[in-house]
Coordinates of C-alpha atoms in Angstrom, one line a residue:
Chain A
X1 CA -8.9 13.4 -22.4
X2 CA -11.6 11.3 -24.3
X3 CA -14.3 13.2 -23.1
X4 CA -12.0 16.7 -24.2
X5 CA -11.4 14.9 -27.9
X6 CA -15.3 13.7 -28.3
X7 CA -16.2 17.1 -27.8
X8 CA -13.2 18.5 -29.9
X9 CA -14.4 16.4 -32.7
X10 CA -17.7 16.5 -32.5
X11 CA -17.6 20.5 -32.9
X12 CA -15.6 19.8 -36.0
X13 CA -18.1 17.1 -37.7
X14 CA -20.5 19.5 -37.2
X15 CA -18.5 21.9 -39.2
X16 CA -17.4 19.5 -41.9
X17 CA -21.2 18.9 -42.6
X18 CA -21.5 22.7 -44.0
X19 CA -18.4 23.0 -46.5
X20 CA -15.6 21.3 -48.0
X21 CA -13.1 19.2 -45.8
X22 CA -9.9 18.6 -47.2
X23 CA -8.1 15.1 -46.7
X24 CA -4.3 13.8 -47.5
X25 CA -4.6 11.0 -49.6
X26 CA -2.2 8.9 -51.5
X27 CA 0.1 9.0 -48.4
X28 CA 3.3 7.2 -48.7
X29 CA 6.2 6.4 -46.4
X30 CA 9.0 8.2 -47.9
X31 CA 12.2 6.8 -45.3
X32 CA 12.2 4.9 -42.2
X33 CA 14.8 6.0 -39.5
X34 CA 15.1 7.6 -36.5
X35 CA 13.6 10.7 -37.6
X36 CA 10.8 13.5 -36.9
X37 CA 10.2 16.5 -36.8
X38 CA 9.8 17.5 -41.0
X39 CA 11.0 20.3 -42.7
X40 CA 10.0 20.7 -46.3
X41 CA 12.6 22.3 -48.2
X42 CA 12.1 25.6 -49.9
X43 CA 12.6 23.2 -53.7
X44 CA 10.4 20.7 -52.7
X45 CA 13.1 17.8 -52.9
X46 CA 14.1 17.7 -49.5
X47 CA 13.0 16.8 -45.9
X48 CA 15.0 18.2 -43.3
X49 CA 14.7 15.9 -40.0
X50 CA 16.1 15.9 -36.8
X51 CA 16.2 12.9 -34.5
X52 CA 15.3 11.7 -31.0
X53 CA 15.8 14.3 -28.7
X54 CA 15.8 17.0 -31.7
X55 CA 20.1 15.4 -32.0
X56 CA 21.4 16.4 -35.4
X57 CA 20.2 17.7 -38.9
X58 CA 19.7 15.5 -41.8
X59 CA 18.5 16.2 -45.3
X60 CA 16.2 13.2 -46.6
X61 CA 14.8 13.2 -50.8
X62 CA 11.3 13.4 -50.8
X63 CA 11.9 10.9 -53.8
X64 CA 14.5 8.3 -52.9
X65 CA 18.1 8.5 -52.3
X66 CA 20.6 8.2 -49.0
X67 CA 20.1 11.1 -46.6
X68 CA 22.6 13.4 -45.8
X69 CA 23.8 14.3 -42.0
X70 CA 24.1 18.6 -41.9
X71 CA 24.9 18.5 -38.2
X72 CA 24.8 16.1 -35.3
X73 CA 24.8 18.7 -33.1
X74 CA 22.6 18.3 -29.6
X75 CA 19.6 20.3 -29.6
X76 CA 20.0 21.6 -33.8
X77 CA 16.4 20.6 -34.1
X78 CA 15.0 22.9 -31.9
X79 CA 15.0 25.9 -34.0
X80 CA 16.1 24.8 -37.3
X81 CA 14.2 26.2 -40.4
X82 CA 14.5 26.8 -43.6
X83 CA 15.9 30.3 -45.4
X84 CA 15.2 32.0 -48.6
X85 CA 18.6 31.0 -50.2
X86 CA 18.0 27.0 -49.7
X87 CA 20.3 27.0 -46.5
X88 CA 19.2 26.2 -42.9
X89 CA 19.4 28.0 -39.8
X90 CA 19.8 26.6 -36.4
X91 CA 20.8 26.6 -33.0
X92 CA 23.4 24.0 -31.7
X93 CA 24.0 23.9 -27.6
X94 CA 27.8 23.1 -27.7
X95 CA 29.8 22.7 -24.7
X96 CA 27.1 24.2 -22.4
X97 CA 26.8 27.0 -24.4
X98 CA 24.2 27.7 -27.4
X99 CA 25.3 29.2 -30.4
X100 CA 23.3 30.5 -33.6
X101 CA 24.6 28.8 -37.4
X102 CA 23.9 28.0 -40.6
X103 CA 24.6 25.6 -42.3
X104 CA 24.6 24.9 -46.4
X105 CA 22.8 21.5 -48.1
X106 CA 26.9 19.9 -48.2
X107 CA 27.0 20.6 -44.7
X108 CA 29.1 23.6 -44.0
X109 CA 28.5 25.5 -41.2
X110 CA 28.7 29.4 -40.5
X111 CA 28.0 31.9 -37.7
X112 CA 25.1 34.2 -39.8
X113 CA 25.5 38.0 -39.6
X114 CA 23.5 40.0 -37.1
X115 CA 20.1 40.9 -37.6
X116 CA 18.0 43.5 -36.9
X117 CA 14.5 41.9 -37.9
X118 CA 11.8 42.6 -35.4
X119 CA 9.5 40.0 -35.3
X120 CA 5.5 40.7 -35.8
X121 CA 5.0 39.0 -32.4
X122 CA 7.4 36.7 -30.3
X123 CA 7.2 35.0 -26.5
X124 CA 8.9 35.8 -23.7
X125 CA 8.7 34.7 -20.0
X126 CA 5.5 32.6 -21.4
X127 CA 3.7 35.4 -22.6
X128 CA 3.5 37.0 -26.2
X129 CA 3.5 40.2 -27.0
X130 CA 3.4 42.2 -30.6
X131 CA 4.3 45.4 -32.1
X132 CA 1.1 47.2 -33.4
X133 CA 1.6 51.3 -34.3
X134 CA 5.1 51.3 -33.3
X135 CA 4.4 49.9 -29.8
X136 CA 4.4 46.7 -28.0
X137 CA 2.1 45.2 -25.8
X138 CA 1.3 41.7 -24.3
X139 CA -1.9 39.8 -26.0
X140 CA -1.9 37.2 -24.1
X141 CA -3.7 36.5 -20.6
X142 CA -4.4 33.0 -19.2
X143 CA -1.7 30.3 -19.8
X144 CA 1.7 29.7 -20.6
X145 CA 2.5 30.8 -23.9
X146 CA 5.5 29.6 -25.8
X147 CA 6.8 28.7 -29.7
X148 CA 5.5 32.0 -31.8
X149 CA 5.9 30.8 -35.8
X150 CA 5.1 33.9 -38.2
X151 CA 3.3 33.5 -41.0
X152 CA 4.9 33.5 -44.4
X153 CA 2.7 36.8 -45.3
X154 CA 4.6 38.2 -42.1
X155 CA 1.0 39.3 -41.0
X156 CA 0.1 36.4 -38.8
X157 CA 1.7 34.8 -36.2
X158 CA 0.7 31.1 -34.3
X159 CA 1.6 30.8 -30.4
X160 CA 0.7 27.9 -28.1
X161 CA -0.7 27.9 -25.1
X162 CA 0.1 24.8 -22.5
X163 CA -3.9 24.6 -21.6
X164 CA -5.8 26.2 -24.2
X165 CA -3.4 25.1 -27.3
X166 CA -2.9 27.3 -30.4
X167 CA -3.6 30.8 -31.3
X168 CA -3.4 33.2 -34.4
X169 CA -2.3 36.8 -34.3
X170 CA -3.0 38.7 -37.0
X171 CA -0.7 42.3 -37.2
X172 CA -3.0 44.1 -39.8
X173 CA -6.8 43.9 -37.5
X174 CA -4.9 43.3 -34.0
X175 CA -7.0 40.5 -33.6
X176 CA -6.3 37.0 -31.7
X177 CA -8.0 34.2 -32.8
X178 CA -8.4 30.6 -30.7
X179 CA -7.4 27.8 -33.1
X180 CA -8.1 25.1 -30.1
X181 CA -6.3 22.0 -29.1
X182 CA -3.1 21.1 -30.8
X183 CA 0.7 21.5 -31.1
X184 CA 3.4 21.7 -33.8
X185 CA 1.6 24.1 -36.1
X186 CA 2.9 25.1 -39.4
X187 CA 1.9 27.3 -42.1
X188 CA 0.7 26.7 -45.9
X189 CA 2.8 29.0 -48.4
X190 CA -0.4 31.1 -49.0
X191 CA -0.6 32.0 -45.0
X192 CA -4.0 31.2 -45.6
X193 CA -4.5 27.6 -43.2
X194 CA -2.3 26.0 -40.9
X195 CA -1.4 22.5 -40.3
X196 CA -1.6 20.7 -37.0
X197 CA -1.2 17.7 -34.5
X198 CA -3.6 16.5 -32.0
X199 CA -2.3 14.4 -29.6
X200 CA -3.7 11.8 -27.1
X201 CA -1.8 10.2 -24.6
X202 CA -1.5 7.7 -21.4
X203 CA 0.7 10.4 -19.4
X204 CA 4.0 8.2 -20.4
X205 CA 3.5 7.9 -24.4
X206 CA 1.3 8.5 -27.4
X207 CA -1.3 6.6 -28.3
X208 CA -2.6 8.2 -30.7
X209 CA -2.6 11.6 -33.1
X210 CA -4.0 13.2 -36.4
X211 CA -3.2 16.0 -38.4
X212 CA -5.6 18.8 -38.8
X213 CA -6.0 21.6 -41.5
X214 CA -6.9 25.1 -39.9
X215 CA -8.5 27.7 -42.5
X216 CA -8.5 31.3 -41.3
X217 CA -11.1 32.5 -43.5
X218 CA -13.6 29.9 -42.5
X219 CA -12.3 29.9 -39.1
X220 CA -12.2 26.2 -39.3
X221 CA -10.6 23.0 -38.3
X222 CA -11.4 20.0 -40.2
X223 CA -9.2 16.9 -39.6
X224 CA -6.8 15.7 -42.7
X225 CA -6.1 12.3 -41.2
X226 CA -8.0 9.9 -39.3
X227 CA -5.9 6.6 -38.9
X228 CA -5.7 4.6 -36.2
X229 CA -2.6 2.7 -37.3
X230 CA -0.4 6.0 -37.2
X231 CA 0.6 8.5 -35.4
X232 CA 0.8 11.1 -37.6
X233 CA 2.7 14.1 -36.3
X234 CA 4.8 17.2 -36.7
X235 CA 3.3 18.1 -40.0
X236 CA 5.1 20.7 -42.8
X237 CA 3.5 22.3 -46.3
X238 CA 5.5 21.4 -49.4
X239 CA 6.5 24.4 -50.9
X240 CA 3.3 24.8 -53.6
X241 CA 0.8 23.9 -51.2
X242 CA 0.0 20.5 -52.5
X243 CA 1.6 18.4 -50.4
X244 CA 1.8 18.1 -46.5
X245 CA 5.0 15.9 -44.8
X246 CA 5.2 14.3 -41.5
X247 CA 6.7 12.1 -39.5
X248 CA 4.8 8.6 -37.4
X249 CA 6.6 8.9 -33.7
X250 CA 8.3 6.2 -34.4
X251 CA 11.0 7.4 -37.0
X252 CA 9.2 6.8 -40.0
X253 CA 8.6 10.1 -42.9
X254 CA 5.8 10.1 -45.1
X255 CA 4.5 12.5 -47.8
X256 CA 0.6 12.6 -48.7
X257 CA -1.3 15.0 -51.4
X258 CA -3.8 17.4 -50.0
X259 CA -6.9 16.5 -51.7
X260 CA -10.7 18.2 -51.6
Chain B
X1 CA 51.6 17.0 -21.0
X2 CA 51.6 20.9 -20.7
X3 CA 49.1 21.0 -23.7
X4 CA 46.9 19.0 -21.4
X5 CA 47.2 20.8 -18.7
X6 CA 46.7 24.0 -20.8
X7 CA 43.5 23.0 -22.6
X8 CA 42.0 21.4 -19.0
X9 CA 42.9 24.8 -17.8
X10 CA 41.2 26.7 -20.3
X11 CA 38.0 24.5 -20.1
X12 CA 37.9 24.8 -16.7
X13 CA 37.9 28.4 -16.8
X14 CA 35.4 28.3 -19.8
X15 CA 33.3 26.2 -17.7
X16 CA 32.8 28.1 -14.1
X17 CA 31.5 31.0 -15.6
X18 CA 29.0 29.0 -17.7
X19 CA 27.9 27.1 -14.6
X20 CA 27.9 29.8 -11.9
X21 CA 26.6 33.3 -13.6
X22 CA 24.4 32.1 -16.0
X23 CA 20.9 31.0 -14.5
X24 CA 20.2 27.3 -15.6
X25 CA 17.0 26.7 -16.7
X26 CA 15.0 23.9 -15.3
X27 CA 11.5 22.6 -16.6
X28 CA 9.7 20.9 -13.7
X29 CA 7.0 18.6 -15.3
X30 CA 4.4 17.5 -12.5
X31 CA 2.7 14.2 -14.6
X32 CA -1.0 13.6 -15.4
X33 CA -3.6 16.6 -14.8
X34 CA -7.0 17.6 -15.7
X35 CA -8.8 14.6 -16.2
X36 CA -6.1 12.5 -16.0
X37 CA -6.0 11.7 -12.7
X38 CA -2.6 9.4 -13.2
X39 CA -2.3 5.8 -10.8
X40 CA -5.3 6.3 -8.3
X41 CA -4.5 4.4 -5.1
X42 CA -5.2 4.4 -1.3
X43 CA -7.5 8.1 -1.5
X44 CA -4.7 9.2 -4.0
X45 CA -4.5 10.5 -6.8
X46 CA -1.1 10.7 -9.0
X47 CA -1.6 14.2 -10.7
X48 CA -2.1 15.9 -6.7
X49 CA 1.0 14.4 -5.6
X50 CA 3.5 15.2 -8.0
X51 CA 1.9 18.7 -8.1
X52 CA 2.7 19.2 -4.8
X53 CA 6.1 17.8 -5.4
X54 CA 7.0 19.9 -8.0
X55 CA 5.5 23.3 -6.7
X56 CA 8.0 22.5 -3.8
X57 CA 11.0 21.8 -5.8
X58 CA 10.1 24.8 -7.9
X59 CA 10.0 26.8 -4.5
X60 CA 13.2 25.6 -3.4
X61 CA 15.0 26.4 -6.6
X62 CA 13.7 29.9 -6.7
X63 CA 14.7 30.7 -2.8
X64 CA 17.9 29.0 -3.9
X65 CA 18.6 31.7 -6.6
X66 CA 17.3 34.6 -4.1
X67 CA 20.1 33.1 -1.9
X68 CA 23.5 34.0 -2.5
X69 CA 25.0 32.8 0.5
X70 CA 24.9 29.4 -1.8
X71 CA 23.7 27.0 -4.2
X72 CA 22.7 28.0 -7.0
X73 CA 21.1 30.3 -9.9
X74 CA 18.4 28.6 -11.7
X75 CA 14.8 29.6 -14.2
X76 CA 12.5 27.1 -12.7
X77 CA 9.5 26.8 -14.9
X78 CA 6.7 24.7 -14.5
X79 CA 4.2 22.3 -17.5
X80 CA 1.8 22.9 -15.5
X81 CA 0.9 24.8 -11.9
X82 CA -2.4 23.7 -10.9
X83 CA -4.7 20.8 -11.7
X84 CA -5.3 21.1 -15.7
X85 CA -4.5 18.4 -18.1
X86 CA -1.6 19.2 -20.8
X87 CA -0.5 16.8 -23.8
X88 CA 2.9 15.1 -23.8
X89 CA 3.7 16.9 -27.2
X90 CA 2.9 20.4 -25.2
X91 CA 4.8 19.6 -22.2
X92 CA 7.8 18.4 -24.8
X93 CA 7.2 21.6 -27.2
X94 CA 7.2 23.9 -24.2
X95 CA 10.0 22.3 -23.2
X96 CA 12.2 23.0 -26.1
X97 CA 10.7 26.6 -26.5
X98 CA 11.8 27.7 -23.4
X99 CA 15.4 26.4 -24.0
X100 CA 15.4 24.6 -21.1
X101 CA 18.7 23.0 -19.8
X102 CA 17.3 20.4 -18.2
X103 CA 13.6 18.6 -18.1
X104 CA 12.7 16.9 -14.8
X105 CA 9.3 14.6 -15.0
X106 CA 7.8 13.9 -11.6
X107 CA 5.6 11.2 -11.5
X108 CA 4.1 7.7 -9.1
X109 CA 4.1 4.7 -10.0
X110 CA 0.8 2.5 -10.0
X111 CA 0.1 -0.7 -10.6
X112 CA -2.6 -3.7 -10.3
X113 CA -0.4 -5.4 -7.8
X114 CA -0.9 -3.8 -4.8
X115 CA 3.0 -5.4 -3.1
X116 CA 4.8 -3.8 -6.1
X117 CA 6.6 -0.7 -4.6
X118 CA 9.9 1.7 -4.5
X119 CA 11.5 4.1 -6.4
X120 CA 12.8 4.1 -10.4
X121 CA 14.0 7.2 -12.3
X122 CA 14.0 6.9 -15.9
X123 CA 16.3 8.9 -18.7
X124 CA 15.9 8.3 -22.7
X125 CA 19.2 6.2 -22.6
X126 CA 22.7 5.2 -21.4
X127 CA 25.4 7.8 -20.7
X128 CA 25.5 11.5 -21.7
X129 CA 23.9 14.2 -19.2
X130 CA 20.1 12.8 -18.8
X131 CA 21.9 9.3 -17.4
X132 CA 23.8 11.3 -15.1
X133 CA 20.8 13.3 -13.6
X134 CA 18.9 10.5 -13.5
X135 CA 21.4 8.6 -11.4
X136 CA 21.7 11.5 -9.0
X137 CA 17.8 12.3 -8.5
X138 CA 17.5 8.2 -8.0
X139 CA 20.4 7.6 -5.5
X140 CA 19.0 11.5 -4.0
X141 CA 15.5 10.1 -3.5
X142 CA 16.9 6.8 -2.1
X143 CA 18.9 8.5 0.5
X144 CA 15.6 10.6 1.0
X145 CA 12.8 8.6 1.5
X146 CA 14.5 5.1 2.0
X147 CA 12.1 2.7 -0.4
X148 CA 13.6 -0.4 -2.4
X149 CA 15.7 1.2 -5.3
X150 CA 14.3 -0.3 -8.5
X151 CA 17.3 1.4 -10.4
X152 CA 18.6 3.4 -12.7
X153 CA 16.5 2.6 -15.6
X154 CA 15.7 3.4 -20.0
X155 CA 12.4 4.1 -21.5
X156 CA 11.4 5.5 -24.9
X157 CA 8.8 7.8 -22.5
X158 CA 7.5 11.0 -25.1
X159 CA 9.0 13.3 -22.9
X160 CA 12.6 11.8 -22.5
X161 CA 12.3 11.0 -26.3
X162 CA 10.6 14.7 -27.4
X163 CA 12.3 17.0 -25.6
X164 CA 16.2 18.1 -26.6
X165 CA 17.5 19.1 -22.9
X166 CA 18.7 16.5 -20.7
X167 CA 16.0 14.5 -19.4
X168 CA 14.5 12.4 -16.7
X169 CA 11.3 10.8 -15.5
X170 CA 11.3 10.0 -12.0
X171 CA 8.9 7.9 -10.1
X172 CA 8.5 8.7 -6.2
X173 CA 7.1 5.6 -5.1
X174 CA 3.5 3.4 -5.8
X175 CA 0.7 5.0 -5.2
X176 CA -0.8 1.6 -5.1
X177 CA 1.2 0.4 -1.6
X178 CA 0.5 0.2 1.4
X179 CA 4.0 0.8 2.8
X180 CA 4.9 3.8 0.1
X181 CA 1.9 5.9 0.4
X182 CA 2.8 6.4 3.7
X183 CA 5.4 8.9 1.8
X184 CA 3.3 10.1 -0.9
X185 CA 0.5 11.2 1.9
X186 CA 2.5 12.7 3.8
X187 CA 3.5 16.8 3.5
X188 CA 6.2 16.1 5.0
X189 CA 7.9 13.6 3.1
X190 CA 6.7 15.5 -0.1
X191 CA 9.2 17.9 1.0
X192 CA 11.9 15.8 1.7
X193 CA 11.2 14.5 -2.2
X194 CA 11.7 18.3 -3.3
X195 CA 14.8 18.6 -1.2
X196 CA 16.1 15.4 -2.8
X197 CA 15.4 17.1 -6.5
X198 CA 17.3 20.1 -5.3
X199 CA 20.4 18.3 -4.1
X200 CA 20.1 16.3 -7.0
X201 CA 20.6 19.2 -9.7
X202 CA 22.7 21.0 -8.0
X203 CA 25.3 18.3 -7.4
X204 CA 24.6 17.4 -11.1
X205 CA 25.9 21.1 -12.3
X206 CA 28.6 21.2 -9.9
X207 CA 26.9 22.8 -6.8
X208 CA 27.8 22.0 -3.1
X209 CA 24.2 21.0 -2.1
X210 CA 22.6 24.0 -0.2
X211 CA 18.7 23.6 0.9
X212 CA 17.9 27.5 1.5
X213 CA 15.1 28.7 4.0
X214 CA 11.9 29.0 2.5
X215 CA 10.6 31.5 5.1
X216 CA 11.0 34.6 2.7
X217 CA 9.2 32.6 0.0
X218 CA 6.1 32.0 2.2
X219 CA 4.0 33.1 -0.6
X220 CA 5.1 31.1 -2.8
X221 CA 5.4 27.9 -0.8
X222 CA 2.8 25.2 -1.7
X223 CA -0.1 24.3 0.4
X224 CA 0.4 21.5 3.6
X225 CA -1.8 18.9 1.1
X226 CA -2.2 18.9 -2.1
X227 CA -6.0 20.0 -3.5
X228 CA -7.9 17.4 -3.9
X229 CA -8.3 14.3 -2.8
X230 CA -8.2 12.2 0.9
X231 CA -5.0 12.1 2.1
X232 CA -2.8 9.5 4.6
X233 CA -2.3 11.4 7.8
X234 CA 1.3 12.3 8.2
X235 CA 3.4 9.8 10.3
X236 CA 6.5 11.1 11.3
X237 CA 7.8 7.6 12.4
X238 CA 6.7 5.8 9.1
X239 CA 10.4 5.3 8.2
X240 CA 13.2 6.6 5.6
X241 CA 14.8 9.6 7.2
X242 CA 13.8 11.5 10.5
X243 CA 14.3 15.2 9.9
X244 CA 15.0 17.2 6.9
X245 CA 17.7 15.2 4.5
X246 CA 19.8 19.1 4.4
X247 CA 22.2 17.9 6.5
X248 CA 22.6 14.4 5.5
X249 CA 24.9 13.8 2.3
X250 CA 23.6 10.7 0.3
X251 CA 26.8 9.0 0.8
X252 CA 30.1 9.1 3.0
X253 CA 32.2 9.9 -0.4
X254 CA 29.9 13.1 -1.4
X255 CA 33.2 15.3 -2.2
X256 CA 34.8 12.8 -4.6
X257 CA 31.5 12.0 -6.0
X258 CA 30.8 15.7 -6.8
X259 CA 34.1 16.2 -8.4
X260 CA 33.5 13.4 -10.3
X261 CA 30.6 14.4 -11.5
X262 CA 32.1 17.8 -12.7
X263 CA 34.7 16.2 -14.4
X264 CA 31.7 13.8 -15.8
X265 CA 29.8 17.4 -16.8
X266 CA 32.8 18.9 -18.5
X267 CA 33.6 16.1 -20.7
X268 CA 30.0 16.0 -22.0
X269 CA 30.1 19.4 -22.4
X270 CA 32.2 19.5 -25.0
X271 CA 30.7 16.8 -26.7

């Protein structure tokens, strides 16, 4: 794993030396719980967060204030994200079964209306596939594949791969791009980088992790954080771009500027 | 008293369909991998072992499903299937992305003092469904292979803590010992281990333990030894059970304990 990271960051100093790297700076813990897992909402005021074991839905103020439980349902941080209208969308395993809601910022629930919305590319059976000229076909060959997150421009698409780590589909060229190692990406507003964690662990726990800032026009990853004292993980954009929210692995959430 | 009755009723049929036509899936995480070798000990290294392990678990629960004389109906999916290293935070993502029912971590134990030795399983905390499976694989393995129960046991491990099905970590045995290599060398013993994972999750959803045959999945059976490394020669006598565990129940009271356990499950269910 050291030997896989030296390399890994040595192939990125290299490309830091030719252009701009961005960094997060004035970093600040924003609430210390059992949290993880960040959410920016779609105002900018919120962090949704689940907790160990991705338990529950809470709503924490980027700027101060008591958070606010939306669900404690078992597994509602598995697929929970944001919608258009300010409300969130989840999936709660209740009673062995798992069932599709939404839920509103004071914390009541619905069952949302069907949906025919085909996505640009999803996973299945730990492979992806995507719909290109009306047909479907797999674009994937290698690993196991799994966690497909579509770009806000609905063009791209990020998948992970258990060995090779994360990858960008673009709908418009057809084209799949190797982003390299790393998990829990998300997307900037513009579509135009992607935020990331890179890992390294014992085989039992962390030890360490940075965030790292993917841009697809430079096809380049440059690392936003380089801390030994946190774990940064499970990054999110704020809704302008400006900011980027994570949480430490060890329930703390913190908010830092992206800075040139 | 009749509303009681009523309502158990209706949750009991709400709950055999759940547990009996659905497939449940399992994520089988072998530890370590790549260049993470895991405890090294004796000419063995941790990441072959549980490989081995959990290829043969994973074959059992797919011969399992292909078997509907019994047992059960399961999606067995693997972290990782051959000697590559994957991140914790993969192993937990993948996890969660494949909404997995439950997440079974296979690992052995190491350490600098070569007398320490037996069996632990691990799960995130106290009560609800991981606690349960983790007692069952534990008292399973015990019944298995016969080492010194270290216990039922907590630990804030990434991928009990990271991953949102029902979790466990189990250690077979040290690596570092004398006395329980003797299991972890030995093909043999590696499938009594699987066996003991299979009776394990199936008594955990339910299931009258059923070990099916393996000789229509002869493709997809792992190798006698796992890839790399030396390994102990097998040695049938070396203690724990003679024979395949199929036929021996972990305990005299297996029926009450099963029903138990159901009632356990549908509880938490409804949680």
């Amino acid at each position: 794993m050291r030997i896989f990271l030296f390399t890994m960051l040595c192939g990125v100093g290299t490309a830091a030396t030719t252009a701009r790297a961005d960094r997060l700076v004035d970093t600040r813990e924003v609430a210390r719980g059992s949290y993880l897992a960040v959410h920016f909402s779609p105002d900018g005021r919120d962090l949704l967060v689940t907790g160990p074991q991705l338990r529950g839905l809470q709503l924490v103020p980027v700027d101060g204030g008591a958070p606010r439980t939306l669900s404690d349902d078992a597994e509602a941080g598995v697929h929970a994200r944001w919608l258009g209208d300010g409300t969130v969308a989840y999936r709660a395993a209740r009673a062995g079964t798992r069932h599709d809601l939404i839920v509103t910022r004071t914390g009541q629930a619905r069952t949302p209306a069907a949906t025919r919305q085909r996505p640009v590319a999803f996973t299945q059976n730990e492979r992806v596939y995507a719909e290109r000229g009306g047909q479907i076909r797999e674009i994937s060959s290698g690993d196991s594949y799994f966690g497909a997150v579509v770009a806000p421009d609905g063009d791209k698409v990020v998948f992970q791969g258990l060995v090779t780590g994360l990858h960008i589909y673009t709908q418009s060229t057809g084209t799949v791009v190797s982003v390299g190692p790393g998990t829990a990406p998300a997307w900037s507003p513009d579509s135009k980088r992607l935020v990331f964690e890179v890992t390294e662990d014992d085989g039992h726990e962390l030890i360490a992790s940075d965030l790292y800032l993917y841009d697809l026009a430079a096809d380049r990853a440059t690392p936003l954080t380089a801390s030994e004292r946190v774990i940064e993980r499970r990054p999110s954009f704020s809704p302008d771009g400006a900011r980027i929210a994570f949480d430490d692995n060890i329930g703390g959430l913190y908010v830092g500027k992206v800075a040139p | 008293m009749k509303t009681v009755l009523t309502r158990l009723l209706i949750l009991v049929v709400a709950l055999i369909p759940s547990l009996s036509a659905a497939q449940i899936r399992i994520v089988i995480d072998p530890g370590h991998g790549g260049t993470d070798p895991g405890g090294v000990g004796n000419g063995l290294q941790e990441k072959n072992i549980v490989l081995d392990v959990a290829n043969r678990f994973k074959a059992l629960l797919d011969a399992d499903t292909a078997n509907t004389s019994g047992g059960g109906s399961w999606v067995a999916l693997r972290t990782r299937t051959t000697d590559t290293f994957v991140s914790l935070s993969a192993r937990a993502a993948f996890s969660n992305n494949q909404d997995a029912d439950r997440f079974m971590s296979i690992h052995a134990n190491a350490f600098s003092d070569p007398s320490a030795h037996g069996t632990e399983t691990f799960a995130f905390a106290e009560g609800g469904l991981g606690a349960a499976l983790r007692n069952l694989v534990q008292s399973e393995m015990i019944a298995a292979w016969g080492l010194t129960n270290r216990g039922n046991k907590t630990a804030n491990f990434a991928v009990l803590r990271d991953t949102a099905a029902p979790a466990i970590l189990h250690e077979l045995a040290f690596i570092t010992n004398a006395t329980d290599v003797l299991k972890l060398g030995s093909a043999t013993e590696r499938q009594k281990a699987a066996v003991a994972h299979l009776r394990a999750i199936q008594r955990h959803f339910g299931i009258t333990p059923f070990v099916p045959s393996l000789l229509a999945f002869a493709d997809s059976r792992p190798s006698a030894d796992p890839a790399a490394g030396p390994e102990v020669p097998d040695d049938p006598g070396s203690g724990g059970h003679a024979g395949c565990s199929t036929s021996s129940g972990p305990s005299g009271a297996f029926t009450a304990v099963a029903l138990l356990g159901l009632a356990t499950i549908a509880r938490r269910r409804r949680r």
